[in-house]
PDB file of C-alpha atoms in Angstrom:
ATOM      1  CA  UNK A   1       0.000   0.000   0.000  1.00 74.00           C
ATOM      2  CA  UNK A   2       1.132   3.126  -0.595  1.00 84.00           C
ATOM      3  CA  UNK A   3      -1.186   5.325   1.826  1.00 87.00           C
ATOM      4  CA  UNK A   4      -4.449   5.047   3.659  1.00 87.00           C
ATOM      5  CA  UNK A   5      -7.443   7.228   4.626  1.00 89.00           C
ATOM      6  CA  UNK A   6      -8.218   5.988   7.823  1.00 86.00           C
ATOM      7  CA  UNK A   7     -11.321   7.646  10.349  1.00 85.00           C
ATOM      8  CA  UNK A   8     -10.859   8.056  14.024  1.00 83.00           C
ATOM      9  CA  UNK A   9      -7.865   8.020  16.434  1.00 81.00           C
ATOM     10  CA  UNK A  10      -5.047   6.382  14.712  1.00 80.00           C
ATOM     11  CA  UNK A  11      -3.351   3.426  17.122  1.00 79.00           C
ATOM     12  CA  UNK A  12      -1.415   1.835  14.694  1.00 79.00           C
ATOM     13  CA  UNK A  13       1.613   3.546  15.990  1.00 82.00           C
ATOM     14  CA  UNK A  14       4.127   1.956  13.429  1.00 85.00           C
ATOM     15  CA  UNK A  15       2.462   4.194  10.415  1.00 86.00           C
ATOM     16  CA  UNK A  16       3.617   8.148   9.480  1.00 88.00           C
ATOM     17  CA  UNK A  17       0.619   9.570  10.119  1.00 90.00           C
ATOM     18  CA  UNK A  18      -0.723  13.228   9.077  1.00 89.00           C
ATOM     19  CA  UNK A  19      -4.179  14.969  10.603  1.00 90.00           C
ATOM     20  CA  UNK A  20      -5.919  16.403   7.715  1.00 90.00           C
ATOM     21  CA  UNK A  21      -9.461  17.354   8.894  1.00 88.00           C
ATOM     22  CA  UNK A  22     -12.209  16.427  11.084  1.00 90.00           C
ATOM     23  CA  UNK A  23     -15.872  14.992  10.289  1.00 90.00           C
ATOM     24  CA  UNK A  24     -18.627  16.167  11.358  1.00 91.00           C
ATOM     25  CA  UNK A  25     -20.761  13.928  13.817  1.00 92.00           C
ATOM     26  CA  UNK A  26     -24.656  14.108  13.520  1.00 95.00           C
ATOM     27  CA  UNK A  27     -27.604  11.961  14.909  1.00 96.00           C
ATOM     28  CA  UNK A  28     -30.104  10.958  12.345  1.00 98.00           C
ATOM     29  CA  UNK A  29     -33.311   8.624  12.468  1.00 98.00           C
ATOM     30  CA  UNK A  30     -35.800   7.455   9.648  1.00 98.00           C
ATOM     31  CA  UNK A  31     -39.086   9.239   9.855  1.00 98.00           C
ATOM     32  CA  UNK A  32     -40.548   4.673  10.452  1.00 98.00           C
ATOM     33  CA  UNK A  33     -38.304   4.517  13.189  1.00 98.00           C
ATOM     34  CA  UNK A  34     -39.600   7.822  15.165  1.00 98.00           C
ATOM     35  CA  UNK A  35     -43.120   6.863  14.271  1.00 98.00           C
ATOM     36  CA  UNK A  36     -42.404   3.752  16.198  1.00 97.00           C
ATOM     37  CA  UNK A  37     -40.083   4.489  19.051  1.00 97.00           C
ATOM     38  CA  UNK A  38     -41.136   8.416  19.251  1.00 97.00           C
ATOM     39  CA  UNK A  39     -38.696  11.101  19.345  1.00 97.00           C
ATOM     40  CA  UNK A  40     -36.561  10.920  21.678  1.00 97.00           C
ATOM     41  CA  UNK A  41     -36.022  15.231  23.413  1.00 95.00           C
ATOM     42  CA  UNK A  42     -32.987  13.885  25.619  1.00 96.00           C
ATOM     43  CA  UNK A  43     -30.124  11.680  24.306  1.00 96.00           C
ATOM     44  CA  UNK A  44     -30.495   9.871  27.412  1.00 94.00           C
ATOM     45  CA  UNK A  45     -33.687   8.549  26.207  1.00 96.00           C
ATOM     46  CA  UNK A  46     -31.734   6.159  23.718  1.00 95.00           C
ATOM     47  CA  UNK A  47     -30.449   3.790  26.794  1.00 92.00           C
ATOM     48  CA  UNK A  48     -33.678   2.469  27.710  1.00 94.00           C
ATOM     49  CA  UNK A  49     -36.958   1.025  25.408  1.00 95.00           C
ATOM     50  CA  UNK A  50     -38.066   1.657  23.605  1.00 96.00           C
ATOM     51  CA  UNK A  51     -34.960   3.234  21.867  1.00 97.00           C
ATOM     52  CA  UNK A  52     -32.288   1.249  19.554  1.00 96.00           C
ATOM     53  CA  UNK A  53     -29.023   2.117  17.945  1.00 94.00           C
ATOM     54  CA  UNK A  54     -27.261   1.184  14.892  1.00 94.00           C
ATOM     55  CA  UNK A  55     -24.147   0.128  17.087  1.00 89.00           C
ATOM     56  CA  UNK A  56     -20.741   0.663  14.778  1.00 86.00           C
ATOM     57  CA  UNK A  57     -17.869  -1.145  15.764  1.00 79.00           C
ATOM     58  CA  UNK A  58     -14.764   0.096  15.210  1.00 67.00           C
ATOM     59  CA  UNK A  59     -12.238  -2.591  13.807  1.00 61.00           C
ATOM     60  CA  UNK A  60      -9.709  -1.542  15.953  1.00 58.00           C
ATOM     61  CA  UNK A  61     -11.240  -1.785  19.289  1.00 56.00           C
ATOM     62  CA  UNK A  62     -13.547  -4.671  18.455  1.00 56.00           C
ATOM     63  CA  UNK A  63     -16.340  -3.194  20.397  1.00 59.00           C
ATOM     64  CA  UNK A  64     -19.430  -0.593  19.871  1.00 67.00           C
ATOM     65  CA  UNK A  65     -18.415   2.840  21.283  1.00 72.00           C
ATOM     66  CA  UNK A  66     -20.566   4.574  23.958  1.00 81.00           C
ATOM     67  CA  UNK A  67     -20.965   8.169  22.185  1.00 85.00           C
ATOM     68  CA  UNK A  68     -20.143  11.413  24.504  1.00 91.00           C
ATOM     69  CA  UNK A  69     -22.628  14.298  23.596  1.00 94.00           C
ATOM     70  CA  UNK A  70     -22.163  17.883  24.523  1.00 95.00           C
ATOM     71  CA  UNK A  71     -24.625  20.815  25.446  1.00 95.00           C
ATOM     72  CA  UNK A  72     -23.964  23.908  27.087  1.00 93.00           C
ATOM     73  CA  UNK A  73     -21.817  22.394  29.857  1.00 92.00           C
ATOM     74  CA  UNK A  74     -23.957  19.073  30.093  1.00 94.00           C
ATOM     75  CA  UNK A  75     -22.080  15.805  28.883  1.00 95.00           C
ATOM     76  CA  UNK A  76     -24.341  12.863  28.319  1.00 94.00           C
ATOM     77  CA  UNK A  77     -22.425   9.333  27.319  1.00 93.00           C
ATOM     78  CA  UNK A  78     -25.221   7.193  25.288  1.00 91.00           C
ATOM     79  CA  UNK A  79     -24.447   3.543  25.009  1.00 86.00           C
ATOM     80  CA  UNK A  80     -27.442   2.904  23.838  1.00 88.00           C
ATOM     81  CA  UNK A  81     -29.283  -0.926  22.838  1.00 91.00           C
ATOM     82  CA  UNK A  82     -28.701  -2.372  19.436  1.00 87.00           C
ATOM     83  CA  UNK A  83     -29.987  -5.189  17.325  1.00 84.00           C
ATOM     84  CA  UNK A  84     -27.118  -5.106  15.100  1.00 91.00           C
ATOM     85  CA  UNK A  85     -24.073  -3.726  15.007  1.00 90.00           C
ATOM     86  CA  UNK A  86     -22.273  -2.500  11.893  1.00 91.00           C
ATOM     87  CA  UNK A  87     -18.550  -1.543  11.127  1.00 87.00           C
ATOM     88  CA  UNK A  88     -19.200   0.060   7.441  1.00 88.00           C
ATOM     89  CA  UNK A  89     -20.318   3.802   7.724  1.00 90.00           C
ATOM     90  CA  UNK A  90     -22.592   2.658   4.757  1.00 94.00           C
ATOM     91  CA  UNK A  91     -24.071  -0.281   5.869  1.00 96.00           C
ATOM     92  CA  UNK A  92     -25.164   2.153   9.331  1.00 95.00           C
ATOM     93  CA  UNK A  93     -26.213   4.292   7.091  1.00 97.00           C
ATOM     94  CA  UNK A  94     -28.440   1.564   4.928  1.00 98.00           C
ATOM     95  CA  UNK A  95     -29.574   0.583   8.412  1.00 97.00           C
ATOM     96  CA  UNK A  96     -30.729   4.077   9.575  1.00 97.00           C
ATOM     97  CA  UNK A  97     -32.605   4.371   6.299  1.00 98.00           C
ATOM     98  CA  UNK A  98     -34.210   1.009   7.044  1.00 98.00           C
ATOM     99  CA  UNK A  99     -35.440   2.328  10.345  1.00 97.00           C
ATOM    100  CA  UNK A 100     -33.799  -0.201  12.597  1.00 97.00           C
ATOM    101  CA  UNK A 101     -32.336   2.243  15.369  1.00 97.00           C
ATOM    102  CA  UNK A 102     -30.643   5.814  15.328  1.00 97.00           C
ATOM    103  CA  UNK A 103     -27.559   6.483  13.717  1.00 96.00           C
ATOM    104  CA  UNK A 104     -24.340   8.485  14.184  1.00 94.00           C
ATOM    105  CA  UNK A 105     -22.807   9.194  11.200  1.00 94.00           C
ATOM    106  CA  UNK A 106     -20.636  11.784   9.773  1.00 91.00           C
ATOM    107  CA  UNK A 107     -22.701  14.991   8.611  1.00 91.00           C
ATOM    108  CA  UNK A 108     -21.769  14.430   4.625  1.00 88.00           C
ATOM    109  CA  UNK A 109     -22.853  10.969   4.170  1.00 91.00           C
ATOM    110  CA  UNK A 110     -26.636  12.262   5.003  1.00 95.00           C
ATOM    111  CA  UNK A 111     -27.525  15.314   4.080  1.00 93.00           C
ATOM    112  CA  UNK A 112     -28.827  14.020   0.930  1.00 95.00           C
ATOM    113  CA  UNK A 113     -30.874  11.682   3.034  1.00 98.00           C
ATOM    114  CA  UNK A 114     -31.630  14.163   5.060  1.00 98.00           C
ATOM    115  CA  UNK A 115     -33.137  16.825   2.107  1.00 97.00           C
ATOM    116  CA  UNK A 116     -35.124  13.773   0.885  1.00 98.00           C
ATOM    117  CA  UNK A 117     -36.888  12.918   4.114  1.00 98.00           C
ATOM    118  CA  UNK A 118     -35.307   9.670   4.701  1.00 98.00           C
ATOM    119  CA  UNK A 119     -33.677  10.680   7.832  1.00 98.00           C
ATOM    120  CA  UNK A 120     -34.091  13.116  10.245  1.00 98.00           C
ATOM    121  CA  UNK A 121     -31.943  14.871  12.535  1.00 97.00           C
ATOM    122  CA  UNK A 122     -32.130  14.675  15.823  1.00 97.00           C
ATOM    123  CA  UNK A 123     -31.140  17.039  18.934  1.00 96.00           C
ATOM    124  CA  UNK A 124     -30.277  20.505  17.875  1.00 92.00           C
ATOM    125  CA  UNK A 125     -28.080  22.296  19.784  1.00 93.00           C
ATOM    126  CA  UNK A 126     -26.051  19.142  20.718  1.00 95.00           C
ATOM    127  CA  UNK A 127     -22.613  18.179  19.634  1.00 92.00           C
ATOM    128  CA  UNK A 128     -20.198  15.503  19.505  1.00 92.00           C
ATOM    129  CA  UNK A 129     -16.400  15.444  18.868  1.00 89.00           C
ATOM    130  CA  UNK A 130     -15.069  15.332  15.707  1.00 90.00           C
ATOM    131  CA  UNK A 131     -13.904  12.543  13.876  1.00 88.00           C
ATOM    132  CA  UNK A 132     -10.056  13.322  12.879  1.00 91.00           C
ATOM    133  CA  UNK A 133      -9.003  12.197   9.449  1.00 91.00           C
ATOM    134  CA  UNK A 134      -6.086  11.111   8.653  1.00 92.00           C
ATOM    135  CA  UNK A 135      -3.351  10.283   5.591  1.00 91.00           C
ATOM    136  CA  UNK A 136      -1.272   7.498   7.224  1.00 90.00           C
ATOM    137  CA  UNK A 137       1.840   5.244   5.434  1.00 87.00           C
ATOM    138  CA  UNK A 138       4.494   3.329   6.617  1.00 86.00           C
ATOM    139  CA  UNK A 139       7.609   4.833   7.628  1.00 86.00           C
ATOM    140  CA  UNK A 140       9.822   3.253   5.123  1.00 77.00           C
ATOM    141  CA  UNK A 141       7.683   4.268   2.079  1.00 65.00           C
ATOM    142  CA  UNK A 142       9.243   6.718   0.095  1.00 74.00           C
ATOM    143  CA  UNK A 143       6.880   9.426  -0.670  1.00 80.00           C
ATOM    144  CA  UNK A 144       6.965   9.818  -4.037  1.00 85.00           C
ATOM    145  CA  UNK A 145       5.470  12.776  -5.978  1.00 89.00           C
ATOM    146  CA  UNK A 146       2.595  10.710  -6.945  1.00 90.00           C
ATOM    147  CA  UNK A 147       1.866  10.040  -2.985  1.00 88.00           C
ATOM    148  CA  UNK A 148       2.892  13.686  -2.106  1.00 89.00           C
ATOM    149  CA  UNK A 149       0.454  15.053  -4.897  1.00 93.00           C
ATOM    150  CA  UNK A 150      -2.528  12.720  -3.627  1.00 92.00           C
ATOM    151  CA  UNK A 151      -1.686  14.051   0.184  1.00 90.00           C
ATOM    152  CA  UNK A 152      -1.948  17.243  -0.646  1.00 91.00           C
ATOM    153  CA  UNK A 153      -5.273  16.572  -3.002  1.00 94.00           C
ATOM    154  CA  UNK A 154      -6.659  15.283   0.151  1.00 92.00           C
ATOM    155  CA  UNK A 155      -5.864  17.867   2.647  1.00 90.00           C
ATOM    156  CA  UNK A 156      -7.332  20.438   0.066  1.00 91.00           C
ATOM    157  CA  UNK A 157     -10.776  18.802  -0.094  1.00 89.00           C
ATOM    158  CA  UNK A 158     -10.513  18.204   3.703  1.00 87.00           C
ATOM    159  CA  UNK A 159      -9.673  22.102   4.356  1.00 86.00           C
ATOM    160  CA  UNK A 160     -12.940  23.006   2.127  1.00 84.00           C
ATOM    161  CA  UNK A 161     -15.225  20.220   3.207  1.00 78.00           C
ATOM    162  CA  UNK A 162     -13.959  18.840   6.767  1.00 78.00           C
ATOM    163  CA  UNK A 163     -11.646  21.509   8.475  1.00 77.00           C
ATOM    164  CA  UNK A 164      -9.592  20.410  11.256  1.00 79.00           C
ATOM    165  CA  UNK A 165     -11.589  21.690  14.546  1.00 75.00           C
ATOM    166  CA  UNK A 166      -9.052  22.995  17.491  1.00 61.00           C
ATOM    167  CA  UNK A 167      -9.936  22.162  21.315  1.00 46.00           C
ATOM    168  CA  UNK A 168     -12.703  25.216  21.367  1.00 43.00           C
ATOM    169  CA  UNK A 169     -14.573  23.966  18.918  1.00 45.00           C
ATOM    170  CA  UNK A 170     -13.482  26.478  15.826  1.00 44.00           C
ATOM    171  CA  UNK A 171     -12.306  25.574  12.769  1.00 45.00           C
ATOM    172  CA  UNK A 172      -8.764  25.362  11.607  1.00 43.00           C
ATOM    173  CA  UNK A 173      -8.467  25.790   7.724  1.00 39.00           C
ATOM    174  CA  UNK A 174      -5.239  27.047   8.066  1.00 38.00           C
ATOM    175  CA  UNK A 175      -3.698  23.600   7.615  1.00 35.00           C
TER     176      UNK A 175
END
């Protein structure tokens, strides 16, 4: 391999690794599954029935994630209860749209969803961190122009459609 674009905190320490944005985090739900379960006002609501989650689990931990949510001072961890458990962005997404529990997914892979109805989003004024991005190769690659000139492709799009966020919450583009 040459390079990878790899989602969340990197723990493969034996790769060259370089930050080049942050994703967006939203919760989303199919219009079926609120008409079922009812919307849920509190994230706290998604721990108990009759509330389910489209668990993801990460490949490197080989375990769902609680999720840490943020409001105003307020920090709410949601574990939540799942029927299935996915570790493709896509297939949580496919399962969201299906209606079998919310979803946490990055903001760009729904907002068409979103503007056709198929999902919903759900708690406004809450937040959760960032997923960092990164451009990651091992350390005895030689970074050819080729690689260098695909690095730098990504961090462009990543500046325009992902900036890197700093501890405060603002947006870095200056990367």
């Amino acid at each position: 391999m040459d390079c990878v674009v790899r989602g969340g905190e990197l723990t493969d320490l034996s790769l060259v690794a370089r930050r080049v944005g942050d994703l967006k985090i939203g919760i989303y739900a199919a219009p079926s599954y609120l008409e079922s379960a009812g919307l849920p006002l509190h994230p706290q609501e998604l721990s108990a029935p009759p509330h389910y989650i489209v668990g993801f689990r990460w490949a490197r931990a080989g375990a769902s994630s609680p999720y840490a949510m943020y409001r105003n001072g307020e920090r709410v961890t949601v574990q939540g209860r799942y029927v299935i458990s996915v570790d493709d962005g896509n297939a949580g997404l496919a399962a969201g749209i299906a209606g079998l529990g919310v979803v946490w997914l990055p903001d760009y892979m729904v907002s068409e969803h979103v503007s056709r109805g198929e999902l919903v989003r759900l708690f406004d004024g809450w937040h959760l961190d960032p997923m960092p991005m990164y451009v990651a190769f091992p350390p005895n690659r030689h970074v050819s122009a080729k690689l260098r000139v695909f690095i730098d492709w990504v961090v462009e799009l990543m500046a325009q459609h992902a900036p890197m966020v700093d501890r405060r919450g603002s947006s870095d583009t200056s990367s």
